[in-house]
Short mmCIF file of C-alpha atoms in Angstrom, two decimals:
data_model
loop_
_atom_site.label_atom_id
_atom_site.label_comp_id
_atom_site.label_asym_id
_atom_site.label_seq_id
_atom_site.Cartn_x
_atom_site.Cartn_y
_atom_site.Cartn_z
CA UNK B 1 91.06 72.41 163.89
CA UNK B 2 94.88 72.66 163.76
CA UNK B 3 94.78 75.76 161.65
CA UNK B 4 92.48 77.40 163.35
CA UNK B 5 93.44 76.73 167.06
CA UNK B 6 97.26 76.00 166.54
CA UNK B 7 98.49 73.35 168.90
CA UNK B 8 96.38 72.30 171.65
CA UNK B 9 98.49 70.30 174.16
CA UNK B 10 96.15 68.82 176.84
CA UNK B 11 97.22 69.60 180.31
CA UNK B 12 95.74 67.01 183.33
CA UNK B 13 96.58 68.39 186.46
CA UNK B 14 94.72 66.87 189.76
CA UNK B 15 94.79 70.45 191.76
CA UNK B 16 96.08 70.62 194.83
CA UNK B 17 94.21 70.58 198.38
CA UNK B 18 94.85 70.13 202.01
CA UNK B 19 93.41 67.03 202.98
CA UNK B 20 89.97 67.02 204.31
CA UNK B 21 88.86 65.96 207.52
CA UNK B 22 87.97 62.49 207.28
CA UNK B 23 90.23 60.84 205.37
CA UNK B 24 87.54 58.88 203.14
CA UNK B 25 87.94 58.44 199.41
CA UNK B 26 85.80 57.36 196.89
CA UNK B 27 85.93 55.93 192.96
CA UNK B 28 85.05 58.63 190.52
CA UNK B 29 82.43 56.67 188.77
CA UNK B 30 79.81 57.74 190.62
CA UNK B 31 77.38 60.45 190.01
CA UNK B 32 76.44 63.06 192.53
CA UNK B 33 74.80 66.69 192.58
CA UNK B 34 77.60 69.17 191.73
CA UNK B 35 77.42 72.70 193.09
CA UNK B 36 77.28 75.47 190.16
CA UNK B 37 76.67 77.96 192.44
CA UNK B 38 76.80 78.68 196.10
CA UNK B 39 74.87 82.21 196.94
CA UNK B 40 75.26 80.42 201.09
CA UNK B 41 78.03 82.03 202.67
CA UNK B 42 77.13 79.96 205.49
CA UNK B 43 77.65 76.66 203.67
CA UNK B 44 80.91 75.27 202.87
CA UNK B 45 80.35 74.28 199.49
CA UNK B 46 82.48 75.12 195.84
CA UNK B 47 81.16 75.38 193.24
CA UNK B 48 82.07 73.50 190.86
CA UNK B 49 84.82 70.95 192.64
CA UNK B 50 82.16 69.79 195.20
CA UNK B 51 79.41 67.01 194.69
CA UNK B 52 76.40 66.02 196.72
CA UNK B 53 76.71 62.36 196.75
CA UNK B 54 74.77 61.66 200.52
CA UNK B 55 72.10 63.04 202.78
CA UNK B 56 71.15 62.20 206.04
CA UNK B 57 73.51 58.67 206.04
CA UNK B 58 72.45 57.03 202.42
CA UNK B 59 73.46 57.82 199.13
CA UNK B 60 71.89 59.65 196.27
CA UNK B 61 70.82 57.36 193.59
CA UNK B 62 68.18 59.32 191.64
CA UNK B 63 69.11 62.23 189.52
CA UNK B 64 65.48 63.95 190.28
CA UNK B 65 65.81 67.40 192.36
CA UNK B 66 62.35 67.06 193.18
CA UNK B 67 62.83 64.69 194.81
CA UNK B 68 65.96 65.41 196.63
CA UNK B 69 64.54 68.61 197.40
CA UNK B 70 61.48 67.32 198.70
CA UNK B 71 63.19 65.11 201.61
CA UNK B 72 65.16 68.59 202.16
CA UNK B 73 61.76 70.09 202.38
CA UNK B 74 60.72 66.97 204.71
CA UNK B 75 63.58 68.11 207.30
CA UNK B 76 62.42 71.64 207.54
CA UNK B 77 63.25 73.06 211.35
CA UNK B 78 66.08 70.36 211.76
CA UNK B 79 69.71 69.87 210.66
CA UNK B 80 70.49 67.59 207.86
CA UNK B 81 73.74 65.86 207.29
CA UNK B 82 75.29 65.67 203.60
CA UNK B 83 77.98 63.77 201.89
CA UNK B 84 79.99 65.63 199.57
CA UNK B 85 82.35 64.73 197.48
CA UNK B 86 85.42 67.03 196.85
CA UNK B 87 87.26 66.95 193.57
CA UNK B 88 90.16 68.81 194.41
CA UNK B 89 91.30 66.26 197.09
CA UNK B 90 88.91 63.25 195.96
CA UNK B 91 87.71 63.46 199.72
CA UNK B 92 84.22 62.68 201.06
CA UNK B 93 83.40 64.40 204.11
CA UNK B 94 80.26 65.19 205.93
CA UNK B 95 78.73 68.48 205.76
CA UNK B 96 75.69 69.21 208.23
CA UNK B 97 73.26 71.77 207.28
CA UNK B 98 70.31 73.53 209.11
CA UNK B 99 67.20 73.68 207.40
CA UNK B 100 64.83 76.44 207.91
CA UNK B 101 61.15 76.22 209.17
CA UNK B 102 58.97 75.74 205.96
CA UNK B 103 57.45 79.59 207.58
CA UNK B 104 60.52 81.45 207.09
CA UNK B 105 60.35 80.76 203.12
CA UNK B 106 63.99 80.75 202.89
CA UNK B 107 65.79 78.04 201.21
CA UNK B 108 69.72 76.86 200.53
CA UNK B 109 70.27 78.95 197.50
CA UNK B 110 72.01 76.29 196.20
CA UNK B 111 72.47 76.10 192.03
CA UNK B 112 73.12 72.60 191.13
CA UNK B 113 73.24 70.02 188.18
CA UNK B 114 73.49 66.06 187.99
CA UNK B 115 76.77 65.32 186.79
CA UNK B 116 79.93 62.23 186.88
CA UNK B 117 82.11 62.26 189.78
CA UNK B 118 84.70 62.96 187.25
CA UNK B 119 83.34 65.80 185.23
CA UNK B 120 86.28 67.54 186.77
CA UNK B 121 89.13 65.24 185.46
CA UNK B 122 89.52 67.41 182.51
CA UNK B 123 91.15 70.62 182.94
CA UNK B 124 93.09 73.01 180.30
CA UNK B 125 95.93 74.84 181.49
CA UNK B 126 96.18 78.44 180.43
CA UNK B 127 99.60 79.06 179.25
CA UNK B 128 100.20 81.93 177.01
CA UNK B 129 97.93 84.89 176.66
CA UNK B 130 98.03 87.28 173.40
CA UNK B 131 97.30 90.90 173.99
CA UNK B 132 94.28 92.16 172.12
CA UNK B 133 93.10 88.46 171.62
CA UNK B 134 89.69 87.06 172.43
CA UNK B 135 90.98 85.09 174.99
CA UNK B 136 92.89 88.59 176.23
CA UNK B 137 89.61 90.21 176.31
CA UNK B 138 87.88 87.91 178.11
CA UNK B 139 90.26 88.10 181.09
CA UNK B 140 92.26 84.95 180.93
CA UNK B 141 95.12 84.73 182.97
CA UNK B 142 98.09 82.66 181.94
CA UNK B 143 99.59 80.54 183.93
CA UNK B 144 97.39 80.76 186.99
CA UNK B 145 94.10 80.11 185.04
CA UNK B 146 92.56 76.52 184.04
CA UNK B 147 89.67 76.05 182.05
CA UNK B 148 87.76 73.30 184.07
CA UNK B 149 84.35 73.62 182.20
CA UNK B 150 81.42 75.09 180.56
CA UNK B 151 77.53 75.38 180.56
CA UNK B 152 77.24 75.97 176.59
CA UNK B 153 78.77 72.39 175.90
CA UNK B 154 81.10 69.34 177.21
CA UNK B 155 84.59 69.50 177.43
CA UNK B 156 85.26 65.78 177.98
CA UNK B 157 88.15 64.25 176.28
CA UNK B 158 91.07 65.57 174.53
CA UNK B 159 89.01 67.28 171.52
CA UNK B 160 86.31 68.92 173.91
CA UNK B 161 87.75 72.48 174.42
CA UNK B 162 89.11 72.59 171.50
CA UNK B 163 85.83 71.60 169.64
CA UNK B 164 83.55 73.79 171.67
CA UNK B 165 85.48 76.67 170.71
CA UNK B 166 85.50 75.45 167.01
CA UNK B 167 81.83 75.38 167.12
CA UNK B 168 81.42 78.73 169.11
CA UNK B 169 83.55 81.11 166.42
CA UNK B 170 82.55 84.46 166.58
CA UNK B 171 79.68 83.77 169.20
CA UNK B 172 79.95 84.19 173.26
CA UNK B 173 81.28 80.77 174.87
CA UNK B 174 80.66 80.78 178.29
CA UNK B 175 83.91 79.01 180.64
CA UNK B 176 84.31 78.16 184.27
CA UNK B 177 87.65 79.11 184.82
CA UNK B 178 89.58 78.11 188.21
CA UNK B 179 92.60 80.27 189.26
CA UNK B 180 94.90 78.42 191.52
CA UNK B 181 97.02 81.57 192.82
CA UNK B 182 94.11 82.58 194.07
CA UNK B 183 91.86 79.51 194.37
CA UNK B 184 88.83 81.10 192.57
CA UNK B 185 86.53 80.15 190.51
CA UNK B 186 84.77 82.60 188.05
CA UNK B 187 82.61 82.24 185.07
CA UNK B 188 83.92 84.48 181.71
CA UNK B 189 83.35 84.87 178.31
CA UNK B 190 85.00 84.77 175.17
CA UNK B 191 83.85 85.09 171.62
CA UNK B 192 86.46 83.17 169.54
CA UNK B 193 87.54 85.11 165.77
CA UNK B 194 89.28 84.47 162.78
CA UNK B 195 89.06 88.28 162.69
CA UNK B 196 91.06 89.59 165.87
CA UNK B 197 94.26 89.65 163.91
CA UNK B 198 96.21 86.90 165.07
CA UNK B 199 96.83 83.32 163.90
CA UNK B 200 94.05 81.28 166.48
CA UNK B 201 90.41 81.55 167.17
CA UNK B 202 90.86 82.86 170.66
CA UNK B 203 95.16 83.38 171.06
CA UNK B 204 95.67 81.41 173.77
CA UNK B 205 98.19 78.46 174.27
CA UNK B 206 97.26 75.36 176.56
#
Protein backbone atom coordinates (compact mmCIF):
# COMPACT_ATOMS: atom_id res chain seq x y z
CA UNK A 1 0.00 0.00 0.00
CA UNK A 2 3.04 2.22 0.72
CA UNK A 3 4.15 2.16 -2.86
CA UNK A 4 1.23 2.75 -4.26
CA UNK A 5 -0.32 5.51 -2.00
CA UNK A 6 3.00 7.00 -0.55
CA UNK A 7 2.59 8.09 3.03
CA UNK A 8 -0.73 8.25 4.46
CA UNK A 9 -0.58 10.23 7.75
CA UNK A 10 -4.03 10.03 9.47
CA UNK A 11 -5.40 13.36 10.39
CA UNK A 12 -8.34 13.36 13.45
CA UNK A 13 -9.71 16.59 13.65
CA UNK A 14 -13.17 17.06 15.78
CA UNK A 15 -14.52 20.11 13.39
CA UNK A 16 -15.45 23.01 14.75
CA UNK A 17 -19.13 24.32 15.66
CA UNK A 18 -20.89 26.94 17.62
CA UNK A 19 -22.49 25.35 20.37
CA UNK A 20 -26.00 24.27 19.98
CA UNK A 21 -28.82 25.33 21.86
CA UNK A 22 -29.22 23.05 24.61
CA UNK A 23 -26.20 22.29 25.93
CA UNK A 24 -26.80 18.34 26.11
CA UNK A 25 -24.13 15.83 25.17
CA UNK A 26 -24.17 12.40 24.60
CA UNK A 27 -21.54 9.14 24.40
CA UNK A 28 -20.81 8.24 20.84
CA UNK A 29 -21.66 4.65 21.23
CA UNK A 30 -24.90 4.89 20.30
CA UNK A 31 -26.52 4.34 17.03
CA UNK A 32 -28.95 6.72 15.44
CA UNK A 33 -30.41 7.49 11.81
CA UNK A 34 -27.81 9.66 10.02
CA UNK A 35 -28.95 12.11 7.36
CA UNK A 36 -27.34 11.33 3.76
CA UNK A 37 -29.34 13.67 2.27
CA UNK A 38 -31.57 16.56 3.06
CA UNK A 39 -33.75 17.66 -0.25
CA UNK A 40 -35.97 19.87 3.03
CA UNK A 41 -34.88 23.26 2.93
CA UNK A 42 -37.26 23.70 5.61
CA UNK A 43 -35.58 21.24 7.97
CA UNK A 44 -32.48 21.92 9.75
CA UNK A 45 -30.75 18.85 9.18
CA UNK A 46 -26.84 17.99 7.60
CA UNK A 47 -26.25 15.59 6.03
CA UNK A 48 -23.96 13.63 7.02
CA UNK A 49 -22.84 15.24 10.68
CA UNK A 50 -26.46 14.91 11.99
CA UNK A 51 -28.16 11.71 13.55
CA UNK A 52 -31.73 10.90 14.42
CA UNK A 53 -31.36 9.41 17.74
CA UNK A 54 -35.20 10.53 19.31
CA UNK A 55 -38.75 11.17 18.25
CA UNK A 56 -41.51 12.45 20.00
CA UNK A 57 -39.52 12.17 23.74
CA UNK A 58 -38.00 8.35 23.53
CA UNK A 59 -35.19 7.07 21.83
CA UNK A 60 -34.69 5.07 18.70
CA UNK A 61 -33.74 1.58 19.42
CA UNK A 62 -34.65 -0.34 16.25
CA UNK A 63 -32.71 0.10 13.10
CA UNK A 64 -36.09 -0.67 10.92
CA UNK A 65 -37.29 2.52 8.75
CA UNK A 66 -40.47 0.95 8.46
CA UNK A 67 -41.03 1.23 11.31
CA UNK A 68 -39.76 4.59 12.19
CA UNK A 69 -41.48 5.77 9.28
CA UNK A 70 -44.63 4.30 10.12
CA UNK A 71 -45.03 6.23 13.64
CA UNK A 72 -43.99 9.34 11.28
CA UNK A 73 -46.84 8.24 9.15
CA UNK A 74 -48.97 7.78 12.54
CA UNK A 75 -48.43 11.70 13.27
CA UNK A 76 -49.63 12.83 9.93
CA UNK A 77 -51.43 16.54 10.35
CA UNK A 78 -49.38 17.19 13.63
CA UNK A 79 -45.85 18.29 14.60
CA UNK A 80 -43.38 15.79 15.75
CA UNK A 81 -40.43 16.46 17.91
CA UNK A 82 -36.90 14.76 17.07
CA UNK A 83 -33.65 14.27 18.80
CA UNK A 84 -30.71 14.71 16.79
CA UNK A 85 -27.53 14.22 17.40
CA UNK A 86 -24.85 16.62 15.92
CA UNK A 87 -21.36 15.41 15.22
CA UNK A 88 -19.71 18.50 14.65
CA UNK A 89 -20.40 19.79 18.24
CA UNK A 90 -21.42 16.27 19.84
CA UNK A 91 -24.71 18.23 20.79
CA UNK A 92 -28.24 16.78 21.07
CA UNK A 93 -30.87 19.17 20.51
CA UNK A 94 -34.48 18.97 19.68
CA UNK A 95 -35.70 19.50 16.31
CA UNK A 96 -39.65 19.77 15.81
CA UNK A 97 -41.05 18.92 12.55
CA UNK A 98 -44.56 19.27 10.92
CA UNK A 99 -45.92 16.41 9.32
CA UNK A 100 -48.19 16.67 6.44
CA UNK A 101 -51.83 15.32 6.16
CA UNK A 102 -51.50 11.68 4.79
CA UNK A 103 -53.85 13.68 1.60
CA UNK A 104 -51.24 15.97 0.57
CA UNK A 105 -48.85 12.86 -0.39
CA UNK A 106 -45.88 14.78 0.49
CA UNK A 107 -43.31 13.42 2.72
CA UNK A 108 -39.78 14.67 4.52
CA UNK A 109 -37.53 13.90 1.66
CA UNK A 110 -35.26 12.78 3.97
CA UNK A 111 -32.27 10.13 2.66
CA UNK A 112 -31.06 8.28 5.59
CA UNK A 113 -29.00 5.15 6.77
CA UNK A 114 -28.52 3.34 10.27
CA UNK A 115 -25.18 4.06 11.33
CA UNK A 116 -22.65 4.51 14.92
CA UNK A 117 -22.78 7.73 16.58
CA UNK A 118 -19.21 7.82 15.66
CA UNK A 119 -19.12 6.99 12.01
CA UNK A 120 -17.87 10.52 11.83
CA UNK A 121 -14.74 10.20 14.11
CA UNK A 122 -12.67 9.43 11.16
CA UNK A 123 -11.81 12.14 8.91
CA UNK A 124 -8.75 12.56 6.28
CA UNK A 125 -7.37 15.83 5.86
CA UNK A 126 -6.66 16.92 2.33
CA UNK A 127 -3.29 18.37 2.23
CA UNK A 128 -1.54 18.52 -1.02
CA UNK A 129 -3.20 18.35 -4.37
CA UNK A 130 -1.18 17.30 -7.72
CA UNK A 131 -2.27 18.96 -10.88
CA UNK A 132 -3.50 16.54 -13.50
CA UNK A 133 -3.94 13.82 -10.73
CA UNK A 134 -7.05 11.77 -10.06
CA UNK A 135 -7.57 13.34 -7.00
CA UNK A 136 -7.01 16.89 -9.13
CA UNK A 137 -9.68 15.82 -11.39
CA UNK A 138 -12.06 14.98 -9.12
CA UNK A 139 -12.08 18.44 -7.52
CA UNK A 140 -10.30 18.03 -4.27
CA UNK A 141 -9.35 20.94 -2.54
CA UNK A 142 -6.31 20.99 -0.32
CA UNK A 143 -6.30 22.22 2.71
CA UNK A 144 -9.94 23.14 3.11
CA UNK A 145 -11.24 19.63 2.08
CA UNK A 146 -11.66 16.41 4.47
CA UNK A 147 -12.64 13.20 3.37
CA UNK A 148 -15.27 12.20 6.08
CA UNK A 149 -16.76 9.12 4.19
CA UNK A 150 -18.07 7.02 1.50
CA UNK A 151 -21.11 4.93 0.22
CA UNK A 152 -18.86 2.35 -1.90
CA UNK A 153 -17.09 1.10 1.41
CA UNK A 154 -15.98 1.91 5.22
CA UNK A 155 -13.41 4.12 6.07
CA UNK A 156 -13.07 3.17 9.76
CA UNK A 157 -9.69 2.97 11.21
CA UNK A 158 -6.38 4.06 10.13
CA UNK A 159 -6.17 1.63 6.93
CA UNK A 160 -9.83 2.47 5.69
CA UNK A 161 -9.18 5.28 3.11
CA UNK A 162 -6.30 4.12 2.25
CA UNK A 163 -7.64 0.53 1.56
CA UNK A 164 -10.78 1.62 -0.21
CA UNK A 165 -8.80 3.40 -2.62
CA UNK A 166 -6.41 0.34 -2.95
CA UNK A 167 -9.33 -1.72 -3.81
CA UNK A 168 -11.04 0.94 -6.12
CA UNK A 169 -7.80 1.44 -8.70
CA UNK A 170 -8.82 2.52 -11.87
CA UNK A 171 -12.66 2.34 -11.01
CA UNK A 172 -15.02 5.44 -9.75
CA UNK A 173 -14.84 5.71 -5.76
CA UNK A 174 -17.48 7.67 -4.61
CA UNK A 175 -16.36 10.31 -1.30
CA UNK A 176 -18.28 12.61 0.95
CA UNK A 177 -16.07 15.33 1.20
CA UNK A 178 -16.66 18.27 3.88
CA UNK A 179 -15.06 21.70 3.16
CA UNK A 180 -14.61 23.70 6.27
CA UNK A 181 -13.92 27.24 4.53
CA UNK A 182 -17.01 26.89 3.36
CA UNK A 183 -18.81 24.39 5.60
CA UNK A 184 -20.10 22.17 2.71
CA UNK A 185 -20.56 19.02 2.16
CA UNK A 186 -20.49 17.48 -1.41
CA UNK A 187 -20.28 14.06 -2.79
CA UNK A 188 -17.24 13.57 -5.73
CA UNK A 189 -15.57 11.12 -7.53
CA UNK A 190 -12.32 9.89 -8.21
CA UNK A 191 -11.00 6.97 -10.16
CA UNK A 192 -7.58 6.17 -8.58
CA UNK A 193 -4.46 5.13 -11.45
CA UNK A 194 -1.19 3.80 -11.58
CA UNK A 195 -1.47 5.37 -15.04
CA UNK A 196 -1.98 9.28 -14.46
CA UNK A 197 1.74 9.82 -14.43
CA UNK A 198 2.65 10.45 -11.04
CA UNK A 199 4.01 8.35 -8.16
CA UNK A 200 0.32 7.57 -6.09
CA UNK A 201 -2.95 6.08 -7.01
CA UNK A 202 -4.85 9.30 -6.72
CA UNK A 203 -1.78 12.28 -5.90
CA UNK A 204 -3.00 13.50 -2.99
CA UNK A 205 -1.23 13.91 0.48
CA UNK A 206 -3.26 13.49 3.86
Amino acid sequence: MANLFGTLNRFISRLDSEPQAQPHSRSTTGYGFQILRNNNTGLALEPWFDFIIGLNGHNIESPDQNLFTTEIQNCAGSTISLGVYGAKGQQIREVYVPIPSRDSGAGLRLALQWAPLNLTDDVWHILDVMPNSPADVAGLLPYGDYVIGSPDGDLRGDTGLGYLIEQYVEKPLRLYVYNHEYDVTRLLTITPSKHWGGDTGWASRI
